Coordinates of C-alpha atoms in Angstrom, one line a residue:
M107 CA 20.1 88.6 53.4
T108 CA 20.3 86.2 50.5
T109 CA 22.7 83.9 49.1
V110 CA 23.6 83.7 45.6
K111 CA 24.3 80.1 43.9
S112 CA 27.5 79.5 42.9
K113 CA 26.2 76.7 39.9
K114 CA 25.3 76.9 36.8
A115 CA 21.4 76.1 36.6
W116 CA 21.0 74.0 33.0
E117 CA 18.1 74.2 31.3
L118 CA 17.2 71.5 28.7
R119 CA 14.3 70.6 26.6
L120 CA 14.1 67.4 24.8
Y121 CA 11.1 68.1 21.5
V122 CA 10.7 64.0 20.8
A123 CA 7.0 62.2 18.5
G124 CA 5.6 59.7 20.6
K125 CA 7.9 57.1 22.6
T126 CA 9.8 55.9 19.2
Q127 CA 13.3 54.2 19.6
K128 CA 15.1 57.1 19.1
S129 CA 13.6 59.6 21.1
I130 CA 14.2 56.7 24.1
T131 CA 17.6 56.8 22.9
A132 CA 17.8 60.3 23.1
L133 CA 15.9 60.4 26.9
T134 CA 18.8 57.9 27.4
N135 CA 21.8 59.2 26.7
L136 CA 20.7 62.8 27.9
K137 CA 20.0 61.5 31.1
K138 CA 23.5 59.9 31.2
Y139 CA 25.2 62.8 30.4
C140 CA 23.7 65.0 32.9
E141 CA 24.0 63.0 35.9
E142 CA 27.9 62.6 34.7
Y143 CA 28.4 66.0 34.3
L144 CA 26.2 68.2 35.2
K145 CA 24.7 66.5 38.3
G146 CA 22.4 68.8 40.6
Q147 CA 22.0 70.9 38.0
Y148 CA 19.9 70.8 35.6
V149 CA 15.9 70.4 34.0
I150 CA 15.2 68.6 31.4
E151 CA 11.5 69.0 30.1
V152 CA 10.3 66.6 27.6
V153 CA 8.0 68.0 25.2
D154 CA 6.2 65.2 22.6
L155 CA 4.9 66.6 19.7
L156 CA 2.0 64.6 18.6
E157 CA 0.5 65.9 21.9
K158 CA 1.3 69.7 22.3
P159 CA 2.6 70.4 18.1
Q160 CA 2.2 74.1 18.7
L161 CA 5.5 73.9 20.7
A162 CA 7.6 73.4 17.8
E163 CA 6.5 77.3 16.4
G164 CA 8.5 78.8 19.6
D165 CA 11.9 77.2 19.7
Q166 CA 11.3 76.7 15.1
I167 CA 11.9 73.1 15.7
F168 CA 12.3 71.0 12.5
A169 CA 13.0 67.3 13.3
V170 CA 12.8 65.4 16.4
P171 CA 14.1 64.1 18.6
T172 CA 15.8 67.9 19.0
L173 CA 18.0 69.3 22.4
V174 CA 17.5 72.6 23.0
R175 CA 19.5 74.1 25.6
K176 CA 17.8 77.5 26.9
V177 CA 19.6 77.9 29.9
P178 CA 22.2 79.0 30.1
E179 CA 23.0 81.2 27.2
P180 CA 22.6 81.0 24.3
I181 CA 20.4 78.5 23.0
R182 CA 21.8 75.5 21.2
K183 CA 20.2 73.2 19.5
I184 CA 21.2 69.2 18.6
I185 CA 19.3 67.1 16.3
G186 CA 19.5 63.6 16.8
D187 CA 19.6 60.5 19.6
L188 CA 22.1 61.8 21.1
S189 CA 24.6 59.3 20.5
N190 CA 27.1 60.8 20.1
E191 CA 28.7 61.9 23.2
E192 CA 31.7 64.0 22.5
K193 CA 29.2 66.2 19.7
V194 CA 26.8 66.6 22.6
L195 CA 28.8 67.7 25.2
V196 CA 31.1 70.3 22.7
G197 CA 27.1 71.1 21.4
L198 CA 26.2 71.8 24.6
N199 CA 29.5 74.0 25.5
I200 CA 30.2 71.4 28.5
R201 CA 33.8 70.6 27.0
P202 CA 35.1 72.8 25.0
A203 CA 36.4 71.6 21.0
Q204 CA 39.3 69.4 20.4
L205 CA 41.9 70.7 18.1

């Protein structure tokens, strides 16, 4: 008998271009939000486009840093250093927009 996990699995990919201040800030902010709101339910993959530029085409990346939520679908993208917590949480659909 197999057990089905009820937890959501969040697959997040952060595209950066080297270790710039914006890239470091974006990763730091992303880790903070994930630990606070998705603890134990997420995977972060960091893709450095200086090392692997060919990977930008698959997710249509035109600016960095860019966060791509792969799972759960639909795919969502957020560009920037992720310093606006409310924008990130709403953009990832972790928290509904305030009306």
